[in-house]
mmCIF file of C-alpha atoms in Angstrom:
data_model
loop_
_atom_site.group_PDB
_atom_site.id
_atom_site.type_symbol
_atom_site.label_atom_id
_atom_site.label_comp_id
_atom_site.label_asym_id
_atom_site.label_seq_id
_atom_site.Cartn_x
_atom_site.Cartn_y
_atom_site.Cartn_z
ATOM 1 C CA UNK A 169 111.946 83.360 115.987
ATOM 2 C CA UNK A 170 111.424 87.327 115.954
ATOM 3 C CA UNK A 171 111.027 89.327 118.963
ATOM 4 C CA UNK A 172 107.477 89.507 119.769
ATOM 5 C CA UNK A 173 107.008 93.358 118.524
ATOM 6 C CA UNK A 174 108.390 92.491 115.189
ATOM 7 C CA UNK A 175 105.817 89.932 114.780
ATOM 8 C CA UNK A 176 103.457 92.416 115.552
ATOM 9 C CA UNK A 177 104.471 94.600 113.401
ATOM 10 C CA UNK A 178 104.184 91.983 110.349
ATOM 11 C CA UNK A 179 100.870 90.836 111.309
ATOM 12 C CA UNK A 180 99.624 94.340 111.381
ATOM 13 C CA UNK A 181 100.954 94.871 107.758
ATOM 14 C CA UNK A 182 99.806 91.940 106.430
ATOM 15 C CA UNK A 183 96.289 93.793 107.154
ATOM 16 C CA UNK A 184 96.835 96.065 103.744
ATOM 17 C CA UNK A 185 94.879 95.058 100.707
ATOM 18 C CA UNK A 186 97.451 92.498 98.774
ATOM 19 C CA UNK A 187 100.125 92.036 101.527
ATOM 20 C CA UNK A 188 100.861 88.120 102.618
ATOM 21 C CA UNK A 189 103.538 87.168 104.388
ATOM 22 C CA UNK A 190 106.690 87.711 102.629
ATOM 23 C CA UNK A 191 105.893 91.600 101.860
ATOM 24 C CA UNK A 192 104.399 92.341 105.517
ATOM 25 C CA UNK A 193 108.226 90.883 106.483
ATOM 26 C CA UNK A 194 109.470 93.065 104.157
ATOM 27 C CA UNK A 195 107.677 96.404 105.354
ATOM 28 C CA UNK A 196 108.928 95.367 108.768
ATOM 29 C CA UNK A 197 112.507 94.964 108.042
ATOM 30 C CA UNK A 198 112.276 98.692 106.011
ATOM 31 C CA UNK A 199 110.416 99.938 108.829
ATOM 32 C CA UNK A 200 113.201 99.034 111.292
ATOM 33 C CA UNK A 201 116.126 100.342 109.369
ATOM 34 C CA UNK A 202 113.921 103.909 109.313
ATOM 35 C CA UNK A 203 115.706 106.832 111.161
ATOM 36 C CA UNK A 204 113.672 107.847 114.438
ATOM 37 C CA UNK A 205 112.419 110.517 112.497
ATOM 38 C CA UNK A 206 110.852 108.362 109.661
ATOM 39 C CA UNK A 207 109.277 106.060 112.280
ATOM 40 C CA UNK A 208 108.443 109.138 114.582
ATOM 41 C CA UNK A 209 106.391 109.976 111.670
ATOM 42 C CA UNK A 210 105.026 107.136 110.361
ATOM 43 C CA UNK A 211 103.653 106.211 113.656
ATOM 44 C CA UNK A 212 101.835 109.958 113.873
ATOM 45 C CA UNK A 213 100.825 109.868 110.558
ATOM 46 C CA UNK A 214 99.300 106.082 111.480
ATOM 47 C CA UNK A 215 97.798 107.222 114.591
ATOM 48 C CA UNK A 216 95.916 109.716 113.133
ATOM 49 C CA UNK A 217 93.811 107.453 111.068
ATOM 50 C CA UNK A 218 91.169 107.029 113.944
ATOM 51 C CA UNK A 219 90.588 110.889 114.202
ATOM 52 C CA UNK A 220 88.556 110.796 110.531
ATOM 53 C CA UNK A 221 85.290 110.209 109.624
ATOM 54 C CA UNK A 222 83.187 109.845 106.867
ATOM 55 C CA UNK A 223 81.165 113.794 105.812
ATOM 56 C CA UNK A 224 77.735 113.164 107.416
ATOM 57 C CA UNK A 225 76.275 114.141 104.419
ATOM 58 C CA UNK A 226 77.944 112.750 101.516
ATOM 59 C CA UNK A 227 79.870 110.097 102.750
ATOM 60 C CA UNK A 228 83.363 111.296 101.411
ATOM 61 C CA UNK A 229 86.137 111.066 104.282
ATOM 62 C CA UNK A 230 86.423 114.109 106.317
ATOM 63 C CA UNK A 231 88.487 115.231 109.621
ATOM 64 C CA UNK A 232 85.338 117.154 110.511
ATOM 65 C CA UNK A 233 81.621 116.363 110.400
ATOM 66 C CA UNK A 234 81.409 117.734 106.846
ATOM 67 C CA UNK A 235 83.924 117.527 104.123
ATOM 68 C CA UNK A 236 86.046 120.025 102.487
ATOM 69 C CA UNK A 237 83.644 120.030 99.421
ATOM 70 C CA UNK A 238 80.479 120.428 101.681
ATOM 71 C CA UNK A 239 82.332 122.569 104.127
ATOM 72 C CA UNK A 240 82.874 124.975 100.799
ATOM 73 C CA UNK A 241 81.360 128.010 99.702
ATOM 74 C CA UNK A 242 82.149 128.008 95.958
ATOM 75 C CA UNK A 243 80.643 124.731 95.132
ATOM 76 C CA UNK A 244 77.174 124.354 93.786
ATOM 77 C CA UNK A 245 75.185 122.275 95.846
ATOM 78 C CA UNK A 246 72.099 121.915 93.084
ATOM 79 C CA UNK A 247 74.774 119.640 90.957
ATOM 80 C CA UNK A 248 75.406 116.354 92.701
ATOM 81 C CA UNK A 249 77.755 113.946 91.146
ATOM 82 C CA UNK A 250 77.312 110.554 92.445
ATOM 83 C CA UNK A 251 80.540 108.007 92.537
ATOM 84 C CA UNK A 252 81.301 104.937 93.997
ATOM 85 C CA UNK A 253 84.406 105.970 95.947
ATOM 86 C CA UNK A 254 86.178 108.339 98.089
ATOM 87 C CA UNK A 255 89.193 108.283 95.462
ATOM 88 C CA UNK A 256 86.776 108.909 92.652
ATOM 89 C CA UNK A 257 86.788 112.471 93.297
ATOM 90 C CA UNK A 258 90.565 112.863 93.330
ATOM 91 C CA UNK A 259 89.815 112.555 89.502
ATOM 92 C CA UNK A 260 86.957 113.941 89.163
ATOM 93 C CA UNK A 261 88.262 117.444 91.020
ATOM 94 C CA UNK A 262 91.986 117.196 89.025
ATOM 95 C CA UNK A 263 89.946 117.667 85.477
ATOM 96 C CA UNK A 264 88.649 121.088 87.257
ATOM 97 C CA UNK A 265 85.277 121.366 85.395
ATOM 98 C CA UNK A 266 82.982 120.353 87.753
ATOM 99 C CA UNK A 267 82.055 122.627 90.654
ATOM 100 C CA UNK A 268 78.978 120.990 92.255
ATOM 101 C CA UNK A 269 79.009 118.879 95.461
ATOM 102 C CA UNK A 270 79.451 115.226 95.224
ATOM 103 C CA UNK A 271 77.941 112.137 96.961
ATOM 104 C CA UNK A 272 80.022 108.621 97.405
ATOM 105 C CA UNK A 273 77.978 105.236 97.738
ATOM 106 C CA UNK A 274 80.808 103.273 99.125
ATOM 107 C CA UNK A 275 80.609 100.459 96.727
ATOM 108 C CA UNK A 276 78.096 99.642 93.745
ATOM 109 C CA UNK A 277 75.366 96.846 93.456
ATOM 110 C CA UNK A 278 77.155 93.583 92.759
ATOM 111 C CA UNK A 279 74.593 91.108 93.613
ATOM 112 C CA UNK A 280 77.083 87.883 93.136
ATOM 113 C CA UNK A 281 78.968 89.486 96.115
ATOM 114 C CA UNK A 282 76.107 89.969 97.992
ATOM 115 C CA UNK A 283 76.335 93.857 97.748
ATOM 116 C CA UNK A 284 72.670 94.903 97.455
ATOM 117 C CA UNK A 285 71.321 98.892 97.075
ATOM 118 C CA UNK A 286 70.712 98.586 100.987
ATOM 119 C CA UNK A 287 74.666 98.430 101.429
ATOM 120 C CA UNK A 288 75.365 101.753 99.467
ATOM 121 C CA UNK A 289 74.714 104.871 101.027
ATOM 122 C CA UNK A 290 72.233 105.991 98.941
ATOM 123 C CA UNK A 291 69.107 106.541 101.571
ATOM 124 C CA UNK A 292 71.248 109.681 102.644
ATOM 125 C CA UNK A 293 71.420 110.268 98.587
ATOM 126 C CA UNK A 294 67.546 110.251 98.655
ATOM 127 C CA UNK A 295 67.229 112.673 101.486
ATOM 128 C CA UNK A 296 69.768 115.037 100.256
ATOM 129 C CA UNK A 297 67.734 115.359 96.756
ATOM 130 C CA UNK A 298 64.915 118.205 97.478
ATOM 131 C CA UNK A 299 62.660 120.994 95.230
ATOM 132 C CA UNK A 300 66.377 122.820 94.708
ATOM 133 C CA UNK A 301 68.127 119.819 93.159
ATOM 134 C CA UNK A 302 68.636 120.572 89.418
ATOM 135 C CA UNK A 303 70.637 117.633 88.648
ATOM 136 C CA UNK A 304 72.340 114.396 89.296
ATOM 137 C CA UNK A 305 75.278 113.207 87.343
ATOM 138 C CA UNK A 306 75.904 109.473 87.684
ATOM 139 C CA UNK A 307 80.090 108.991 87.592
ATOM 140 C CA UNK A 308 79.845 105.306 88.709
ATOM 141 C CA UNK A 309 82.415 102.888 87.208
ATOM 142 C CA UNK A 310 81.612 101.769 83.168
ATOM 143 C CA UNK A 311 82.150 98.339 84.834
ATOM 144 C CA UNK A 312 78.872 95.645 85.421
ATOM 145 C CA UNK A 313 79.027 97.298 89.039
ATOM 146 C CA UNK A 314 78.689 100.390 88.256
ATOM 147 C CA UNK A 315 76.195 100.042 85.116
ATOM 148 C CA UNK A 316 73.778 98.459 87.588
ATOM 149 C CA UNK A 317 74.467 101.379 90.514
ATOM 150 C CA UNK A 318 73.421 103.782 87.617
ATOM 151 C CA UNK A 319 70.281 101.895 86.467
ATOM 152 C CA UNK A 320 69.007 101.562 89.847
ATOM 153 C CA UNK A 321 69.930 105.160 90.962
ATOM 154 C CA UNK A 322 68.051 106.264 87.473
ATOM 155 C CA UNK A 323 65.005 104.235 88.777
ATOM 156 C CA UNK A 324 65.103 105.883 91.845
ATOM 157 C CA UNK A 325 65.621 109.578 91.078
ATOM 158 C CA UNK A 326 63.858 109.681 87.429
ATOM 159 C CA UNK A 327 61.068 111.275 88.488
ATOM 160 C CA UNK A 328 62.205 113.523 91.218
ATOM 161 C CA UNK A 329 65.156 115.491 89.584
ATOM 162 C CA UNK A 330 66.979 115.493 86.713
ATOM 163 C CA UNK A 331 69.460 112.090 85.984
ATOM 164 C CA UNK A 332 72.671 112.454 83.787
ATOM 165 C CA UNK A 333 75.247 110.088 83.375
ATOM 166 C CA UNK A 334 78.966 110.435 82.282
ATOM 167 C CA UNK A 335 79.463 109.962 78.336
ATOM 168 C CA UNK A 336 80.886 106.996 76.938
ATOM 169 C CA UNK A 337 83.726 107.313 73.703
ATOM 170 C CA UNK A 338 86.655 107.264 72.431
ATOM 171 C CA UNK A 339 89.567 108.170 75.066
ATOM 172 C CA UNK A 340 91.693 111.703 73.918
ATOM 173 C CA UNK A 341 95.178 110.013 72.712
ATOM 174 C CA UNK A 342 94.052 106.576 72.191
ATOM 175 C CA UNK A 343 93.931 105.038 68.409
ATOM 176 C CA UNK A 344 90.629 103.490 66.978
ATOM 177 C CA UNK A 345 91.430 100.255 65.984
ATOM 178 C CA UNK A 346 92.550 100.032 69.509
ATOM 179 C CA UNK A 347 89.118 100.842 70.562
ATOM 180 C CA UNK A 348 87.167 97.915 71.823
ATOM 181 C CA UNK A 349 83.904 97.597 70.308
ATOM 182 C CA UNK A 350 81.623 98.239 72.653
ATOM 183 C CA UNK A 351 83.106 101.695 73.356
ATOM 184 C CA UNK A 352 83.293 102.201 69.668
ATOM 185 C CA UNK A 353 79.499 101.242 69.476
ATOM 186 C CA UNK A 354 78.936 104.006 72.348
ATOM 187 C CA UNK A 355 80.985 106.395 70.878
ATOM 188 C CA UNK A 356 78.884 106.335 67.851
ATOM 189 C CA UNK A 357 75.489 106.933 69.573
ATOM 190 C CA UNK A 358 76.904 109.472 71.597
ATOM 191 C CA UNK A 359 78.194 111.462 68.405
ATOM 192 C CA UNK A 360 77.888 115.529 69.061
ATOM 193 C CA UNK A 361 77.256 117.754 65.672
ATOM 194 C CA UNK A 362 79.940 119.885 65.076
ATOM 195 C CA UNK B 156 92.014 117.234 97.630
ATOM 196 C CA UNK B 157 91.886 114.748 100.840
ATOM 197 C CA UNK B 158 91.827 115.791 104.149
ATOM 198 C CA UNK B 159 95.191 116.918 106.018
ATOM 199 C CA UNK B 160 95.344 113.482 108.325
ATOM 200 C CA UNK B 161 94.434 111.329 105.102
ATOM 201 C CA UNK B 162 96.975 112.967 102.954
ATOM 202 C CA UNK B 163 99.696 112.301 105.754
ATOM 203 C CA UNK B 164 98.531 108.449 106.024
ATOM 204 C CA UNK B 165 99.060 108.546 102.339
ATOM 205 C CA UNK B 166 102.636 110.169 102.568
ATOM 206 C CA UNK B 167 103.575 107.936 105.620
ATOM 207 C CA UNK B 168 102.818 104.442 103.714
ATOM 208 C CA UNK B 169 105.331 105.348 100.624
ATOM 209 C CA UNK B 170 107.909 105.123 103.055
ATOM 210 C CA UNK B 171 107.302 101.345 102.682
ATOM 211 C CA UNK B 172 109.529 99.697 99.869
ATOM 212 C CA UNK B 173 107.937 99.170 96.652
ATOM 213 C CA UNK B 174 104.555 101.282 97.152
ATOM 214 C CA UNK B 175 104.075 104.353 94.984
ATOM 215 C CA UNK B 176 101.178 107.370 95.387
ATOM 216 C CA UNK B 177 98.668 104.833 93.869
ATOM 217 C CA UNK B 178 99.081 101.764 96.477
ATOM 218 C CA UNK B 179 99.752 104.381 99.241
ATOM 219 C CA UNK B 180 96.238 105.815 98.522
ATOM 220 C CA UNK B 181 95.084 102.310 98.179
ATOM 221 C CA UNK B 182 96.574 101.359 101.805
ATOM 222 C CA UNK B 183 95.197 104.548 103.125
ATOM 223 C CA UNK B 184 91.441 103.593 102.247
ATOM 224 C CA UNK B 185 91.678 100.031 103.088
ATOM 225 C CA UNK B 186 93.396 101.442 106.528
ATOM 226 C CA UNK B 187 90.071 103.814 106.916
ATOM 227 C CA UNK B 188 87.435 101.218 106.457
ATOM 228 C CA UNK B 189 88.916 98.853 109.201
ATOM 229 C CA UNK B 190 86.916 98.648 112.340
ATOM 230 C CA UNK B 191 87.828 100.576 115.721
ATOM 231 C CA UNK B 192 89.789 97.517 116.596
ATOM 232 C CA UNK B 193 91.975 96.426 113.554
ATOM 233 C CA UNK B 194 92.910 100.378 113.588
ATOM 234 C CA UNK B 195 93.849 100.429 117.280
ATOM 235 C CA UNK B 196 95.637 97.096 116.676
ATOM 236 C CA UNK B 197 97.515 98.775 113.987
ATOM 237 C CA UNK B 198 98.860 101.811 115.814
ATOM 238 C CA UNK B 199 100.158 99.619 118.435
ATOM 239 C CA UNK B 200 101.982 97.458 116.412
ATOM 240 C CA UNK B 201 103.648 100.429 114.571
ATOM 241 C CA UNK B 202 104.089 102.242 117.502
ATOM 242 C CA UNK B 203 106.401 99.274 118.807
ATOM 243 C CA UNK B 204 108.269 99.748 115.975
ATOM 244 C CA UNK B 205 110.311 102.602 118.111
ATOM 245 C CA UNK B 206 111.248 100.216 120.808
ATOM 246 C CA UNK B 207 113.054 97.033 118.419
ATOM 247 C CA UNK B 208 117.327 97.495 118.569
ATOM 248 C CA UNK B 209 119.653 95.822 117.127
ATOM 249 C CA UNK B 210 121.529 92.776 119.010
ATOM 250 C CA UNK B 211 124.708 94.696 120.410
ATOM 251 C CA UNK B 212 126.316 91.132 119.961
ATOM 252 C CA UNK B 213 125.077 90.055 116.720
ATOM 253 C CA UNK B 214 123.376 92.627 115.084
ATOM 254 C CA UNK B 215 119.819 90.710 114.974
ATOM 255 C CA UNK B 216 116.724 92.761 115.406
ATOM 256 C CA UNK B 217 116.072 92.064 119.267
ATOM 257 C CA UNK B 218 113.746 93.850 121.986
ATOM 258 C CA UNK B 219 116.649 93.995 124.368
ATOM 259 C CA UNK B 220 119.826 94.168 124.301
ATOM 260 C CA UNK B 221 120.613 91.216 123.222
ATOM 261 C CA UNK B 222 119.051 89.105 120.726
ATOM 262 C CA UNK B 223 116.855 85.434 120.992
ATOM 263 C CA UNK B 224 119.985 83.440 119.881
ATOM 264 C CA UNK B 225 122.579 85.704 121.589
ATOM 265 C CA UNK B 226 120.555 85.035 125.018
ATOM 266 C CA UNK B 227 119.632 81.746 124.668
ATOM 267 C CA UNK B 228 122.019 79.140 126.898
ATOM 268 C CA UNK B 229 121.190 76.254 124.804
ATOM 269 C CA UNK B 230 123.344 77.400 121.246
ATOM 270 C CA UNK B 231 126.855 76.654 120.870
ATOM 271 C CA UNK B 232 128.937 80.144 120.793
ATOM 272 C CA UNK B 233 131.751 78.680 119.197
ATOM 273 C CA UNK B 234 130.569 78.557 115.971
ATOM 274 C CA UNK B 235 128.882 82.055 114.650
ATOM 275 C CA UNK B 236 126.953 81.973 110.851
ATOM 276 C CA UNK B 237 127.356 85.225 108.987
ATOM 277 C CA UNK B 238 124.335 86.019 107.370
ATOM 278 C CA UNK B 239 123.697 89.500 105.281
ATOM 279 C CA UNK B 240 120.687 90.182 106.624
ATOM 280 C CA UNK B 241 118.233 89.185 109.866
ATOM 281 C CA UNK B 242 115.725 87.523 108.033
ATOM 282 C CA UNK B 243 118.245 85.059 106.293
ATOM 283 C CA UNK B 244 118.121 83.749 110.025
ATOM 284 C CA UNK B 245 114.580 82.815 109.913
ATOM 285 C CA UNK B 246 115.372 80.480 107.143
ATOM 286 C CA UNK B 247 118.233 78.751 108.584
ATOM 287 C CA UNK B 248 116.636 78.416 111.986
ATOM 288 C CA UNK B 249 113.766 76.640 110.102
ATOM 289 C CA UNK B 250 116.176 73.876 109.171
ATOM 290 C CA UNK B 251 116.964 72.941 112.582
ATOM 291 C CA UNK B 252 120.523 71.865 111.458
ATOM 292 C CA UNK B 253 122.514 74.938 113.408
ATOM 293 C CA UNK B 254 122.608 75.346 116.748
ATOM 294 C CA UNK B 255 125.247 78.310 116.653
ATOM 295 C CA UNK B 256 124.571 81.962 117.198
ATOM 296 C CA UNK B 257 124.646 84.402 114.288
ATOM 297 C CA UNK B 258 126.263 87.630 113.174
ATOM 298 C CA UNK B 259 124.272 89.798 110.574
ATOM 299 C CA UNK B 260 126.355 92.191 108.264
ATOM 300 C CA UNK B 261 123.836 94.252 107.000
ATOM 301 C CA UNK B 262 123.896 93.949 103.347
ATOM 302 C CA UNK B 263 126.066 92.606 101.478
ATOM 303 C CA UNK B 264 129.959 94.434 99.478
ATOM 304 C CA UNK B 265 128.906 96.225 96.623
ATOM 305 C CA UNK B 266 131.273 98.540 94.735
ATOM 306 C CA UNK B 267 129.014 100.046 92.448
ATOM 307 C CA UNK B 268 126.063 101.012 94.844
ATOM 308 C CA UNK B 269 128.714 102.193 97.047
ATOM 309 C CA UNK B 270 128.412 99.381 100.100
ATOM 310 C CA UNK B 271 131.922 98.706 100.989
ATOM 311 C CA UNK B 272 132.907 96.706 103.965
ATOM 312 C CA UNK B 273 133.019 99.635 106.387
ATOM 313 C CA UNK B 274 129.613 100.187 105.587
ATOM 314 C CA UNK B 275 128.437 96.691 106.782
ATOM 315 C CA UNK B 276 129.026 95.068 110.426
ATOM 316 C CA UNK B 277 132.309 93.260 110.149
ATOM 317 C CA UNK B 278 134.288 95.471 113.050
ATOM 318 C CA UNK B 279 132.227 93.925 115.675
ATOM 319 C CA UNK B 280 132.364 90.361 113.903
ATOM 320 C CA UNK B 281 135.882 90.649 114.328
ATOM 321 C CA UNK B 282 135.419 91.237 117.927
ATOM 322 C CA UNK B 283 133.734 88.627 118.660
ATOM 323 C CA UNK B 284 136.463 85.946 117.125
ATOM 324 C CA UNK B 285 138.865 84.813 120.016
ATOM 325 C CA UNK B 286 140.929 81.582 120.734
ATOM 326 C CA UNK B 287 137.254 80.325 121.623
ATOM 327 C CA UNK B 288 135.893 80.192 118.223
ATOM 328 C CA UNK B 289 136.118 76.962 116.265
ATOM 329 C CA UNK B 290 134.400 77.882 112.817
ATOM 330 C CA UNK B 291 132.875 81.033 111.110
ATOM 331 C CA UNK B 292 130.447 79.404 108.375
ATOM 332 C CA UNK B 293 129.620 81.854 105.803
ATOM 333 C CA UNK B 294 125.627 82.192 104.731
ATOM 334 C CA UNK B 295 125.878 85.244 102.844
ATOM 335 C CA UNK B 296 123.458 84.757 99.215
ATOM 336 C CA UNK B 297 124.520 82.853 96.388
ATOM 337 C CA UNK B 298 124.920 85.824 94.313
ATOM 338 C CA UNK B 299 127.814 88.677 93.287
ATOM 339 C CA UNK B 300 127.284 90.579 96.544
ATOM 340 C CA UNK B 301 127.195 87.675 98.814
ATOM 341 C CA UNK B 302 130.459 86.253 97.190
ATOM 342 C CA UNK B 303 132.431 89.265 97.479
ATOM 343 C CA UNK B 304 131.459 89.220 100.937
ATOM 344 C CA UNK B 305 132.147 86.161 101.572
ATOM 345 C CA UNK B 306 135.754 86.479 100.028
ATOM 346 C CA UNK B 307 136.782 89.579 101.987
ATOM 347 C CA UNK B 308 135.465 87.919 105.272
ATOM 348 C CA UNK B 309 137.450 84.343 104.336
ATOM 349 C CA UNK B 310 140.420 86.885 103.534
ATOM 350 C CA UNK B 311 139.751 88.570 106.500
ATOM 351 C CA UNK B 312 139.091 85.749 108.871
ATOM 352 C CA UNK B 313 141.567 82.961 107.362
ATOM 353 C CA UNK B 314 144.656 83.462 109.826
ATOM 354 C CA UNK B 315 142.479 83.537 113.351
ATOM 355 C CA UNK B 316 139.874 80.727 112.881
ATOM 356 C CA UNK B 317 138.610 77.905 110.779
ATOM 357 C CA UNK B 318 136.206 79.535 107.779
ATOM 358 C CA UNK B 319 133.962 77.956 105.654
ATOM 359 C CA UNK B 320 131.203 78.665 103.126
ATOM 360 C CA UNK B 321 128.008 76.977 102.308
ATOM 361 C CA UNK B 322 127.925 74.154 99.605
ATOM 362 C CA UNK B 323 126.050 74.506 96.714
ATOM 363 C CA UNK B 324 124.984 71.868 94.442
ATOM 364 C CA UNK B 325 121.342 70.769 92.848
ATOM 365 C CA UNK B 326 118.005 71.552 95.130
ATOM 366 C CA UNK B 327 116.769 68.844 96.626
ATOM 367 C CA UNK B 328 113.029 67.649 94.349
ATOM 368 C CA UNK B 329 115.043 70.033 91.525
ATOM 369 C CA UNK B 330 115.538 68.313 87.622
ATOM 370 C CA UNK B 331 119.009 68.070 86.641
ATOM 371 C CA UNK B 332 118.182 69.273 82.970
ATOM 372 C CA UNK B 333 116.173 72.481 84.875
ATOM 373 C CA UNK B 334 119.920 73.192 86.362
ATOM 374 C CA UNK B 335 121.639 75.884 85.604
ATOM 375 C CA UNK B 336 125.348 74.850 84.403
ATOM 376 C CA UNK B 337 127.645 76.610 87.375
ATOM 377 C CA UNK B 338 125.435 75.371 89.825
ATOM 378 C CA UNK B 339 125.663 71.922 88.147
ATOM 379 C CA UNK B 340 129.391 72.755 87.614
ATOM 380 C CA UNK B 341 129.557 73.484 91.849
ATOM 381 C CA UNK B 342 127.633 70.474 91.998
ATOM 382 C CA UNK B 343 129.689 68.216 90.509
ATOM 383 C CA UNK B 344 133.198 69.808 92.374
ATOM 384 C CA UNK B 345 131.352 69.505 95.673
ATOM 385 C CA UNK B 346 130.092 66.011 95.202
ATOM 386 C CA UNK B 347 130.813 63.529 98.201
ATOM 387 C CA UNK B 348 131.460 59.551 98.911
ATOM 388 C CA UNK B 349 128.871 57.276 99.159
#
């Protein structure tokens, strides 16, 4: 029997993605042995989760009504790359080569799990997309998901802007018999004349 | 880049044992998709975390002073099970077989991370023996730490009160051939009348 605020505690862990029982005990126990500090912390850091919203227009998370990226001057805002998630970006941003606004769907079309086009956030896609749109560049997952996000979205937008999506090939530093054969397939279409 | 709050959420989860930048980012999201509810729920929770002590008897995590056991009237203070940590309690009070109170150490003697026995919380173990005390039964882990500790306690301990150690032998709904040979070894040492 644990004192009622240490139960607490593990049944609000066990509310992360992947945490049952034994781990949520486990954060507890570390979380107890924290100086004040650390827990003084944590518990501000935690708190804070409630002040941040999602950018009214592109859906990324923001601690303002627009993101940093739609809040910015230097970006491009005729480019829109569309991805599936928030976290997306974080990749997208560290190769440094794209410099046009983005747009995050929150999900892709996965109609075994019920998620249908209505669930993404792509109406406020469709009203973002005007005259001064010069492209979109699909960055969903190469997953089943994310194939069928990027069909649909292509659909959608063919005829009102231009639709590009992310090339498929070889990765830099991998080996080609380690190549799976449908990538191998793709990277062969996808050849570029040198 | 994330927003300020989100990057802090992120920092504040790898506090928690085990989780790296890539499940801290993962908690984060999951953490921002919860309703209104599940996040006030969460802040609560962790913001009790500030308010748990440890038993000034026992050591125990408690909300008071003292802890469940400690307080209770009903448990036999004559006979105190050293455990190395709280949750080693959980397990023992789940058998229903001890009725004593507890005294948690800690951890566990370990030269070579540096734990030695002033490190853990044997001083006010030893405070609590008196003429009173009829046994100290030793439930520190079945492995190199918890039998050093054990052995410095019985050391320790031997002169001023009856000590004794848990038995081992074969799990109960085990194999015998599925054994390992020192526990088979303890097994067979340790093996009682019919």
């Amino acid at each position: 029997m644990y004192p009622r605020k240490f139960e607490d505690l593990t049944e609000a862990f066990r509310h992360l993605p992947g945490v049952g029982a034994k781990t949520a005990e486990r954060y507890a126990f570390a979380a107890m042995s924290w100086d004040k500090q650390t827990q003084e912390n944590f518990i501000q850091a935690v708190s804070g989760m409630k002040d941040m919203k999602l950018c009214k227009t592109c859906g990324n998370i923001a601690d303002d009504d627009l993101c940093v990226y739609c809040k910015a001057s230097d970006r491009n805002p005729k480019i829109i790359c569309v991805v599936q998630n928030a976290k997306d970006i974080q990749a997208i941003e560290n190769t440094g080569s794209f410099k046009g606004l983005y747009h995050v769907l929150n999900g892709g079309i996965n109609t075994q799990k019920g998620i249908l086009p209505e669930d993404l956030n792509i109406e406020s896609l469709m009203e973002r997309i005007n005259e001064d749109t010069e492209e979109v560049i699909l960055a969903t997952d190469p997953t089943v998901e994310g194939e069928t996000t990027a069909l649909y979205l292509t659909r959608l937008l063919d005829r009102k802007t231009k639709v590009s999506r992310l090339a498929y090939g070889i990765s830099v530093g991998s080996h080609l018999d380690y190549t799976d054969t449908l990538t191998l397939t793709k990277a062969f279409e996808g050849r570029t004349q040198k």
